[in-house]
Short mmCIF file of C-alpha atoms in Angstrom, two decimals:
data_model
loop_
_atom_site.label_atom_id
_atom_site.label_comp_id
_atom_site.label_asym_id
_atom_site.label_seq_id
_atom_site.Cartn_x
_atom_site.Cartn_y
_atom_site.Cartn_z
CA UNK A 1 -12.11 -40.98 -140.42
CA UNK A 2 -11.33 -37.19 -140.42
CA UNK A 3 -9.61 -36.65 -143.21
CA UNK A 4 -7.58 -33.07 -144.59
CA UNK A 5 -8.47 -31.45 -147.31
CA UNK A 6 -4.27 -31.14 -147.95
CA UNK A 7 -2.52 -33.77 -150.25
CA UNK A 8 -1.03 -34.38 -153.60
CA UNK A 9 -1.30 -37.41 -155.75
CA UNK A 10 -0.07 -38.50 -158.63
CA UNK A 11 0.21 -41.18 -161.56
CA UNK A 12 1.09 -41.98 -164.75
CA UNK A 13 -0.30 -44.56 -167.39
CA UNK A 14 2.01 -46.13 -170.28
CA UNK A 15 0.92 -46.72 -173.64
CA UNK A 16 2.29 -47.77 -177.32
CA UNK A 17 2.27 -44.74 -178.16
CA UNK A 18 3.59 -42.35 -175.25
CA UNK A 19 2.98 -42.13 -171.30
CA UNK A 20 0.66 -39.61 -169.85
CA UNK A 21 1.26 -38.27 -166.50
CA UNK A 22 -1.60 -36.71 -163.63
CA UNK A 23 -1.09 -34.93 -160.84
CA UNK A 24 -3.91 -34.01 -158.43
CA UNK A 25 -3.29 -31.36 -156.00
CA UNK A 26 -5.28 -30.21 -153.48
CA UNK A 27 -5.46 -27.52 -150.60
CA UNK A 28 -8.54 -25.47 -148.77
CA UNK A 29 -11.54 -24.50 -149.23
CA UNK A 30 -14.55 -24.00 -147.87
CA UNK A 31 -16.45 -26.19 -151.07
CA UNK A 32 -15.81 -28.57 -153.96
CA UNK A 33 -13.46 -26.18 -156.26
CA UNK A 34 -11.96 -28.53 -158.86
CA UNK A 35 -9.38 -26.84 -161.78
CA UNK A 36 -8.31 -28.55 -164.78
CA UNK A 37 -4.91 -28.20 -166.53
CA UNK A 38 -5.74 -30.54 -169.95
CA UNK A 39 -3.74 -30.52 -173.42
CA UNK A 40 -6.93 -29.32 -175.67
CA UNK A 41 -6.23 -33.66 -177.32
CA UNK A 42 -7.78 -34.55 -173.80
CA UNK A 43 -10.19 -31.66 -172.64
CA UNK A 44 -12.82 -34.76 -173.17
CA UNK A 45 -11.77 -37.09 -170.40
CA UNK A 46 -12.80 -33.69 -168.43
CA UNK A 47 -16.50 -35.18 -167.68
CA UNK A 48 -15.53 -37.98 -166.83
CA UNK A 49 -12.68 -36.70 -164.15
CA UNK A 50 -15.27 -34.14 -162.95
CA UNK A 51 -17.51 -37.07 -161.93
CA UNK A 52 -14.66 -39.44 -160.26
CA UNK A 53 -13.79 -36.56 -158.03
CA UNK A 54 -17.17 -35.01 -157.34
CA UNK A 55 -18.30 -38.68 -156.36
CA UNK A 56 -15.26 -39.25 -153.52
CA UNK A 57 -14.01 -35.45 -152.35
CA UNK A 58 -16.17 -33.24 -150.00
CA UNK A 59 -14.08 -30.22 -150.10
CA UNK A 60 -11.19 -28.65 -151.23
CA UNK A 61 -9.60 -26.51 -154.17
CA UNK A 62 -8.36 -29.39 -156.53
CA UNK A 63 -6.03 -28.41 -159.02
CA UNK A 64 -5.63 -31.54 -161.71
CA UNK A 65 -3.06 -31.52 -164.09
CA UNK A 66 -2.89 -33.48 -167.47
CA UNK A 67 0.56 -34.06 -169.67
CA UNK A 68 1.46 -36.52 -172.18
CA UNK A 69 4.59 -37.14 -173.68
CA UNK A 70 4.72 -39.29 -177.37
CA UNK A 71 7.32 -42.16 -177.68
CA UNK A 72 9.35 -40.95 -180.89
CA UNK A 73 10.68 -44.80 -181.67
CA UNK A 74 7.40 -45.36 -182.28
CA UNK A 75 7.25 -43.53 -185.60
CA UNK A 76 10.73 -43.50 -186.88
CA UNK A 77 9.88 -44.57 -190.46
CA UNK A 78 6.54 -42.00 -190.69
CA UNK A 79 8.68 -39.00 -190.75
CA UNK A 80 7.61 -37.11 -194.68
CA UNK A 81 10.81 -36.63 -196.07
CA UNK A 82 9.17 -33.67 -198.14
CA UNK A 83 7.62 -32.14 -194.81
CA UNK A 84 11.39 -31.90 -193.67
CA UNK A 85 12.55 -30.73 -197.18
CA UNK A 86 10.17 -27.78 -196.23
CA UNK A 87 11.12 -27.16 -192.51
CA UNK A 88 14.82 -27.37 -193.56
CA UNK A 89 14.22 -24.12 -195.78
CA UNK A 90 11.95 -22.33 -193.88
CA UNK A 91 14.83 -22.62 -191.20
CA UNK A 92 17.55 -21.24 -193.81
CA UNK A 93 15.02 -18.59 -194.60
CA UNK A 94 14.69 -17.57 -191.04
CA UNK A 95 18.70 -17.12 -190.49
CA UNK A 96 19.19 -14.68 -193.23
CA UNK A 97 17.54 -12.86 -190.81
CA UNK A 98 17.78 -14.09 -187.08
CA UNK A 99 21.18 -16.13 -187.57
CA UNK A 100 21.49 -17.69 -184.17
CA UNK A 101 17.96 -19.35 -184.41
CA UNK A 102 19.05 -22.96 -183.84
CA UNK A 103 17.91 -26.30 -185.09
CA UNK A 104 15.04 -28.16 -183.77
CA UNK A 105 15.39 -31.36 -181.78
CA UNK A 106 14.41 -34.69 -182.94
CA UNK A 107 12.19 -35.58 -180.05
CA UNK A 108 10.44 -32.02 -181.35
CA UNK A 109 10.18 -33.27 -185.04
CA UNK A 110 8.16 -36.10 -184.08
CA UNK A 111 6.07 -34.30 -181.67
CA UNK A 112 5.82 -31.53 -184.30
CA UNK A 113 1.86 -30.67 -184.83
CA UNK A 114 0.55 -31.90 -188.11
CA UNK A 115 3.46 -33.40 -189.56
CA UNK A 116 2.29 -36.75 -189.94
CA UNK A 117 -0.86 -38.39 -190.79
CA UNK A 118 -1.40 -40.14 -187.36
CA UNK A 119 -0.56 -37.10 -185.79
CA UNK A 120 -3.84 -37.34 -183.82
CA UNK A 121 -4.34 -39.28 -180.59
CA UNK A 122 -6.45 -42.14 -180.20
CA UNK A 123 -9.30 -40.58 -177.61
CA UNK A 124 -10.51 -43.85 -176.49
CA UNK A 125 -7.06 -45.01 -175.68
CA UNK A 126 -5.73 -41.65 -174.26
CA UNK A 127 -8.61 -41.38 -172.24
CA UNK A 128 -8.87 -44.54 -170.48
CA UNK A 129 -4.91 -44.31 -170.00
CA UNK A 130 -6.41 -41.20 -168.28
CA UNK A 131 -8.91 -42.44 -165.76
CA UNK A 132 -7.00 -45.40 -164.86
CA UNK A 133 -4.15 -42.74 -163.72
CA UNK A 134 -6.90 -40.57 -162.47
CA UNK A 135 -8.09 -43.03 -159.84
CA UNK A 136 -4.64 -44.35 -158.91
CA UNK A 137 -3.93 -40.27 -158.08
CA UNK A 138 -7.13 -40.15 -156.44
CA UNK A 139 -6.39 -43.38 -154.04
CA UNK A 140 -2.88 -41.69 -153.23
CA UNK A 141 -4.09 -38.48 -152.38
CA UNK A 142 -6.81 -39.39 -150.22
CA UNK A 143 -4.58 -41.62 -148.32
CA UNK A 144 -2.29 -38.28 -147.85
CA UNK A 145 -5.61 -36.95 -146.80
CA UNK A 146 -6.27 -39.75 -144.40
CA UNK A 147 -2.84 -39.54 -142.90
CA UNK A 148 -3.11 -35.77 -142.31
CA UNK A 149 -6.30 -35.62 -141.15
CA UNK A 150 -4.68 -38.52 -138.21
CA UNK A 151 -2.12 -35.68 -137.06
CA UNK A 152 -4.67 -33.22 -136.95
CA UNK A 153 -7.00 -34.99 -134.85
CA UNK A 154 -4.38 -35.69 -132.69
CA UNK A 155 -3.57 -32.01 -132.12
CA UNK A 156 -7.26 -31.71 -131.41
CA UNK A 157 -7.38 -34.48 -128.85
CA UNK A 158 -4.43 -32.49 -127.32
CA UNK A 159 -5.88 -29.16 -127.31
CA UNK A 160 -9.06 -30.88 -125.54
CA UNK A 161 -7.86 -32.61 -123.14
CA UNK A 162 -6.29 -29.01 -122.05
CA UNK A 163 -9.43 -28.10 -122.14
CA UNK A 164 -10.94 -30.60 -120.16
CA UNK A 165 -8.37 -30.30 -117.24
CA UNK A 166 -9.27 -27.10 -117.08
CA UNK A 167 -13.22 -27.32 -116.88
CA UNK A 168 -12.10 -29.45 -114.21
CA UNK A 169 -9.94 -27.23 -112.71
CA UNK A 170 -12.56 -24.24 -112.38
CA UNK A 171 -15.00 -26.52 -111.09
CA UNK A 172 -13.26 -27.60 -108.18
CA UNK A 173 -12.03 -24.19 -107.13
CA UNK A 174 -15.25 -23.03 -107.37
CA UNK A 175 -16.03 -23.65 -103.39
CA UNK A 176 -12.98 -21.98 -102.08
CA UNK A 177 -13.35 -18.83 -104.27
CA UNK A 178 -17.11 -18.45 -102.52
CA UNK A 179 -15.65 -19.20 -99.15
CA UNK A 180 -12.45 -16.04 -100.56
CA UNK A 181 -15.15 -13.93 -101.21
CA UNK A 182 -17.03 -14.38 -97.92
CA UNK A 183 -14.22 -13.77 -95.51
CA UNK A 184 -13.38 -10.53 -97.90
CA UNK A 185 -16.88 -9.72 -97.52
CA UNK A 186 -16.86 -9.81 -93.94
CA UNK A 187 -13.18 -8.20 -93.52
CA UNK A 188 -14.65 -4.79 -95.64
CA UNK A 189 -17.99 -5.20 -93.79
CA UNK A 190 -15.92 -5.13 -90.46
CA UNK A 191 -14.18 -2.27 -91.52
CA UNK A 192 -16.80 0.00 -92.51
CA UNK A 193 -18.55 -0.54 -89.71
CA UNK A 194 -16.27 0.24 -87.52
CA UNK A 195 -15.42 3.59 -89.62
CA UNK A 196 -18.82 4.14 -89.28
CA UNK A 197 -19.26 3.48 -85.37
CA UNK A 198 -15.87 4.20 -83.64
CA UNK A 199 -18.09 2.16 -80.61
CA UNK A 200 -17.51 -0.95 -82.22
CA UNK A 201 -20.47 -3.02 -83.22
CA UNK A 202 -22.21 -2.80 -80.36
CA UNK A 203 -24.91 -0.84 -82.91
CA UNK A 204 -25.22 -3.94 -85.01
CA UNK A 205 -26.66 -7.22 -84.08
CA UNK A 206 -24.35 -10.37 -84.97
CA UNK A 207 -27.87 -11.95 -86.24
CA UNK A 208 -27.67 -8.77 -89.12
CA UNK A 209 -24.27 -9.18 -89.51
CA UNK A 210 -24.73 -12.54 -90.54
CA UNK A 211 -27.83 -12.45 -92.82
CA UNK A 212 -25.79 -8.84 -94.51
CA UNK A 213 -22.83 -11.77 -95.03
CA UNK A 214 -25.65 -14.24 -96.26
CA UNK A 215 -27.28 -12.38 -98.67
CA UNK A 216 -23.95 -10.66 -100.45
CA UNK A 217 -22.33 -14.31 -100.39
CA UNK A 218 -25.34 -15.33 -101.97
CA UNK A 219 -25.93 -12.51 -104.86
CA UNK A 220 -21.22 -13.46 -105.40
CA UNK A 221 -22.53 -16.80 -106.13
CA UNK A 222 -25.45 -16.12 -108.61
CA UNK A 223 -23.04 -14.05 -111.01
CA UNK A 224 -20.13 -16.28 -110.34
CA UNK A 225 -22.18 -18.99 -111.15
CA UNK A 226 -20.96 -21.13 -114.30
CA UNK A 227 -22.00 -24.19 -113.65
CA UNK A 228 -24.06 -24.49 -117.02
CA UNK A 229 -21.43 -23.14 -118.63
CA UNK A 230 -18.64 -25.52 -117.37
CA UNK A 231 -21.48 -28.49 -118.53
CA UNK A 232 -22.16 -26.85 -122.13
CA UNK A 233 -18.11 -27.26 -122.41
CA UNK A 234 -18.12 -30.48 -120.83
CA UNK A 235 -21.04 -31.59 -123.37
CA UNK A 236 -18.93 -30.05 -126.58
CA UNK A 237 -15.91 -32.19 -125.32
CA UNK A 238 -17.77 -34.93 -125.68
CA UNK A 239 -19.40 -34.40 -129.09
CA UNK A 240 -15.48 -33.36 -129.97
CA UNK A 241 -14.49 -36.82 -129.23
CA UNK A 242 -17.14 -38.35 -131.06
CA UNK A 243 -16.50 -36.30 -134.70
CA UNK A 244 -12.69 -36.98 -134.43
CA UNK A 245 -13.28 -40.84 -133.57
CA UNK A 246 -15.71 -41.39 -136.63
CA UNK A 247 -15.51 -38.42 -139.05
CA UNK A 248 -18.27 -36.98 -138.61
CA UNK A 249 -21.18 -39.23 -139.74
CA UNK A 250 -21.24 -42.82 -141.22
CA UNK A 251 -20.06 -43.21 -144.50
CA UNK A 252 -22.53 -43.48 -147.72
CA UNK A 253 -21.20 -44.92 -150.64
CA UNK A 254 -17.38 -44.10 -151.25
CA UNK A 255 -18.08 -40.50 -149.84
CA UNK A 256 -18.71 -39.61 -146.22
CA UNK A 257 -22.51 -38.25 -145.24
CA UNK A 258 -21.46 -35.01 -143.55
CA UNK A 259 -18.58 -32.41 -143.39
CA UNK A 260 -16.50 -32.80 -140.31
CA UNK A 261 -15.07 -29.80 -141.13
CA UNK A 262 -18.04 -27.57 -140.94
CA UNK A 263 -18.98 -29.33 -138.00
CA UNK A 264 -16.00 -29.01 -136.14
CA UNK A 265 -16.03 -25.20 -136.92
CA UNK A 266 -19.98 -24.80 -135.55
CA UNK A 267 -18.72 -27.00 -132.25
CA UNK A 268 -15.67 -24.37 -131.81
CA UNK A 269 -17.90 -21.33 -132.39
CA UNK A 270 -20.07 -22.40 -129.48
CA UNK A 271 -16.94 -23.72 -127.31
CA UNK A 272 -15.84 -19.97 -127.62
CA UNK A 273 -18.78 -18.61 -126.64
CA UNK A 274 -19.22 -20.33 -123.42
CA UNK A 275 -15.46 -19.42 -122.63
CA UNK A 276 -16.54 -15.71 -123.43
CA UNK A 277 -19.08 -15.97 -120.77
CA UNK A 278 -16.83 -18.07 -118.48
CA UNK A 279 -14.98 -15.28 -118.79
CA UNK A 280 -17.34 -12.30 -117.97
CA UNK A 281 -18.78 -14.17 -114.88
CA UNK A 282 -15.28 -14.43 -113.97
CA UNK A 283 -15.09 -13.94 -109.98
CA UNK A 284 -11.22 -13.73 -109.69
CA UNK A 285 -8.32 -13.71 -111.66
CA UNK A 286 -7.55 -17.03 -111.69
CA UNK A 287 -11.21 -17.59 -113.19
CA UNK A 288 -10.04 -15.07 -115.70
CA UNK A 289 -6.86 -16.56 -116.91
CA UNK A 290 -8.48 -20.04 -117.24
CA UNK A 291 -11.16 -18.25 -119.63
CA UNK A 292 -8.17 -16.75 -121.38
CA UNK A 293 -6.73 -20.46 -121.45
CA UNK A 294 -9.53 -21.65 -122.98
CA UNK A 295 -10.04 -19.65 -125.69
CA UNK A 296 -6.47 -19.83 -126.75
CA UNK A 297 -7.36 -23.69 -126.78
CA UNK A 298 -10.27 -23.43 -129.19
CA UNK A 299 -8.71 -21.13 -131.33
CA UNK A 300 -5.93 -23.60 -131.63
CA UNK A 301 -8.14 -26.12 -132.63
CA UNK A 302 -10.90 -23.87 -134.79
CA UNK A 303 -7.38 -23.59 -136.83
CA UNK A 304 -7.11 -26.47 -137.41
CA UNK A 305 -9.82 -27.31 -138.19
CA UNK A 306 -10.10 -25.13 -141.36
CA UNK A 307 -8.30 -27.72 -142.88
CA UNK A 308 -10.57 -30.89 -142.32
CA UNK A 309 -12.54 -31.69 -145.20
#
């Protein structure tokens, strides 16, 4: 499955004592780039998040975000009375100076740092509560990932079957533009000659006037020829289909075997370059705009492709 490398998941994880919240967010790149957001209470569940990703994502920046919030009903009774005697003054200290400084909240006195003995979180707890919302995240954004990756093969398939009609196109025209060339050949042949001989052609054979016609026709169709480069395309289209119907290799384990992605971009950069030469052998203009057509194609789809994982 060709998956993006585009999506946001998230989760959260309830426990006695509060809820913790994760967010994993994740964009381009042309690696593995994974950036952590933790409160320094959970910087040690980073390991273990480092593996869980490492072992399913290919590619991407991933940004993952950590927050917690404590339930204050929980410890209604384990405010210290003394510890509040204390704040209380140090606030009436601080307004004989800065007399708009207002009060703090309650949900901030329970959260306050160090004012009660269990003030400390439980870092078995907290981190399970962690992975269990890290690979709930992980499931939603790679289903984002999934569903993304859908539309963009689809504006692939598009883009190649433009492509393919086309090839097609080219290839069938191919006859008539030798048979344009030939009667052009003959008209300027015609004409010089009789510049040349105001007599007519009676100095020129019709036997040499054919084998002259021959043997131009046949050096137009050596450099017009593209039939090996209307194959090569023909060949990509094919290998095209195959990465956006499977992904671009057979899955191992939970994470695929090869980068579509990089693939895809290798595929396009030779697509292009038979289009260049498509375009340099062109033989007329309507040669010339196809070439034009085509590479406008690929570049469509090399764009999009920078986002496949």
């Amino acid at each position: 499955m060709i998956r993006s490398m585009t999506a946001f998941g998230n989760a959260r994880a309830d426990l006695e004592q509060g809820t913790l919240a994760l967010e994993l967010r994740s964009v381009n790149s042309r690696f593995l780039d994974l950036y952590f957001r933790l409160p320094d209470e959970l910087r040690h569940v980073e390991t273990p998040l480092r593996e869980l990703l490492t072992a399913n994502l290919g590619r991407g920046k991933v940004e993952i975000r950590v927050s917690y919030t404590r339930n204050a009903s929980t410890d209604l009774s384990k405010l210290d009375p003394s510890w509040l005697e204390s704040l209380a003054e140090q606030l009436q200290a601080a307004r004989r100076i800065v007399p708009d400084i207002a009060p703090p909240r309650l949900v901030e006195l329970f959260n306050w740092p160090g004012q009660r003995a269990n003030d400390s979180l439980d870092p078995q707890a907290w981190g399970a509560a962690c992975m269990q919302a890290a690979q709930q995240a992980l499931t939603q954004l790679q289903e984002g990932r999934a569903r993304e990756g859908e539309r963009l093969a689809g504006m692939m398939r598009e883009c190649a079957d433009g492509v393919a009609r086309i090839v097609e196109t080219v290839q069938t025209h191919l006859p008539q533009l030798l048979a344009d060339h030939r009667d052009k050949l003959a008209a300027k042949l015609r004409e010089s000659v009789e510049s040349a001989f105001p007599g007519g052609f009676t100095h020129i054979s019709g036997a040499e006037l054919s084998e002259r016609l021959s043997q131009e026709a046949n050096l137009f169709a050596l450099r017009i020829d593209v039939a090996e480069e209307l194959s090569r395309l023909r060949s990509h289209l094919e290998e095209l289909r195959h990465l956006l119907a499977d992904g671009g290799g057979k899955p191992s384990g939970k994470k695929q075997a090869g980068s579509a992605g990089k693939r895809l971009d290798f595929l396009f950069q030779e697509m292009n370059r038979e289009a260049n030469t498509l375009g340099s052998k062109a033989g007329s203009m309507d040669v010339t705009r196809a070439a034009m057509d085509l590479k406008l194609l690929i570049e469509q789809m090399r764009e999009q492709a920078q986002n496949i994982e």
